[in-house]
PDB file of C-alpha atoms in Angstrom:
ATOM      1  CA  MET A  12      13.206  71.925 -54.815  1.00 90.00           C
ATOM      2  CA  GLU A  13       9.653  72.240 -52.638  1.00 91.00           C
ATOM      3  CA  GLN A  14       7.428  71.891 -55.739  1.00 93.00           C
ATOM      4  CA  LEU A  15       9.317  68.533 -55.956  1.00 92.00           C
ATOM      5  CA  ASN A  16       8.470  68.131 -51.874  1.00 94.00           C
ATOM      6  CA  SER A  17       5.076  68.540 -52.601  1.00 94.00           C
ATOM      7  CA  ASN A  18       4.909  66.217 -55.915  1.00 95.00           C
ATOM      8  CA  ILE A  19       6.230  63.040 -53.930  1.00 97.00           C
ATOM      9  CA  GLU A  20       3.609  64.016 -51.103  1.00 96.00           C
ATOM     10  CA  GLU A  21       1.038  64.167 -53.154  1.00 97.00           C
ATOM     11  CA  LEU A  22       1.884  60.826 -55.033  1.00 97.00           C
ATOM     12  CA  LYS A  23       3.050  58.817 -51.916  1.00 97.00           C
ATOM     13  CA  THR A  24      -0.790  60.212 -50.645  1.00 97.00           C
ATOM     14  CA  ALA A  25      -2.485  59.004 -53.632  1.00 98.00           C
ATOM     15  CA  ASN A  26      -0.400  55.471 -53.542  1.00 98.00           C
ATOM     16  CA  GLU A  27      -1.818  55.088 -49.873  1.00 98.00           C
ATOM     17  CA  GLN A  28      -5.515  55.458 -50.911  1.00 98.00           C
ATOM     18  CA  ILE A  29      -4.876  53.219 -54.068  1.00 98.00           C
ATOM     19  CA  VAL A  30      -3.764  50.647 -51.608  1.00 98.00           C
ATOM     20  CA  HIS A  31      -6.199  51.302 -48.779  1.00 98.00           C
ATOM     21  CA  SER A  32      -9.041  50.808 -52.114  1.00 98.00           C
ATOM     22  CA  ILE A  33      -7.118  47.498 -52.886  1.00 98.00           C
ATOM     23  CA  GLU A  34      -7.350  46.169 -48.961  1.00 98.00           C
ATOM     24  CA  THR A  35     -11.319  47.013 -49.564  1.00 98.00           C
ATOM     25  CA  ILE A  36     -12.520  45.685 -53.278  1.00 98.00           C
ATOM     26  CA  SER A  37     -10.363  42.666 -51.648  1.00 98.00           C
ATOM     27  CA  ALA A  38     -11.601  41.770 -48.246  1.00 98.00           C
ATOM     28  CA  ILE A  39     -15.484  42.786 -50.703  1.00 98.00           C
ATOM     29  CA  SER A  40     -14.128  40.288 -52.970  1.00 97.00           C
ATOM     30  CA  GLU A  41     -13.211  37.729 -50.193  1.00 96.00           C
ATOM     31  CA  GLU A  42     -17.166  38.340 -48.802  1.00 96.00           C
ATOM     32  CA  VAL A  43     -18.344  37.816 -52.103  1.00 97.00           C
ATOM     33  CA  SER A  44     -16.887  34.213 -52.211  1.00 96.00           C
ATOM     34  CA  ALA A  45     -17.751  33.060 -49.147  1.00 95.00           C
ATOM     35  CA  HIS A  46     -21.512  34.529 -49.788  1.00 96.00           C
ATOM     36  CA  ALA A  47     -21.449  32.243 -52.783  1.00 97.00           C
ATOM     37  CA  ASN A  48     -20.111  29.329 -51.524  1.00 95.00           C
ATOM     38  CA  GLU A  49     -22.817  29.542 -48.614  1.00 96.00           C
ATOM     39  CA  THR A  50     -25.373  29.627 -51.412  1.00 97.00           C
ATOM     40  CA  MET A  51     -24.039  26.854 -53.523  1.00 96.00           C
ATOM     41  CA  SER A  52     -24.343  24.973 -50.906  1.00 96.00           C
ATOM     42  CA  ALA A  53     -27.697  25.883 -49.375  1.00 97.00           C
ATOM     43  CA  GLN A  54     -28.972  25.647 -52.965  1.00 97.00           C
ATOM     44  CA  GLU A  55     -27.113  21.689 -53.038  1.00 97.00           C
ATOM     45  CA  ASP A  56     -29.335  20.870 -49.980  1.00 97.00           C
ATOM     46  CA  ASN A  57     -32.428  22.498 -51.276  1.00 98.00           C
ATOM     47  CA  SER A  58     -32.135  20.343 -54.555  1.00 98.00           C
ATOM     48  CA  ASP A  59     -31.583  17.532 -52.627  1.00 97.00           C
ATOM     49  CA  VAL A  60     -35.021  18.282 -50.275  1.00 98.00           C
ATOM     50  CA  LEU A  61     -36.491  18.831 -53.466  1.00 98.00           C
ATOM     51  CA  ASN A  62     -35.492  15.019 -54.688  1.00 98.00           C
ATOM     52  CA  LYS A  63     -36.921  13.478 -51.851  1.00 98.00           C
ATOM     53  CA  ILE A  64     -40.181  15.149 -52.275  1.00 98.00           C
ATOM     54  CA  THR A  65     -40.457  13.859 -55.846  1.00 97.00           C
ATOM     55  CA  ASP A  66     -39.478  10.348 -54.805  1.00 97.00           C
ATOM     56  CA  ARG A  67     -42.059  10.681 -52.125  1.00 97.00           C
ATOM     57  CA  MET A  68     -44.482  11.951 -54.651  1.00 97.00           C
ATOM     58  CA  GLN A  69     -44.033   9.575 -57.263  1.00 96.00           C
ATOM     59  CA  GLN A  70     -44.983   6.845 -54.175  1.00 96.00           C
ATOM     60  CA  LEU A  71     -47.732   8.013 -53.078  1.00 95.00           C
ATOM     61  CA  ILE A  72     -49.147   8.307 -57.137  1.00 95.00           C
ATOM     62  CA  GLU A  73     -48.183   4.837 -57.220  1.00 94.00           C
ATOM     63  CA  LEU A  74     -50.549   3.987 -53.395  1.00 92.00           C
ATOM     64  CA  THR A  75     -52.981   5.838 -55.411  1.00 92.00           C
ATOM     65  CA  LYS A  76     -53.002   4.046 -58.608  1.00 90.00           C
ATOM     66  CA  GLN A  77     -52.888   0.697 -56.764  1.00 89.00           C
ATOM     67  CA  GLU A  78     -55.598   1.572 -54.485  1.00 78.00           C
ATOM     68  CA  ALA A  79     -58.041   2.268 -57.015  1.00 68.00           C
TER      69      ALA A  79
END
């Protein structure tokens, strides 16, 4: 009976460790997801700025052609 109680305690401890590990993985996954969304938003902003710069450069090229 003592062996059975010991095995049950070991299983309980192992299950608690598994639950803790799952909670940690879940929290990390949430953080990664949040950072991925921030990165995507920053990339979209950078892409918009790059498009504006490209448009301005094209306008400058056209102006220099007209001046020549």
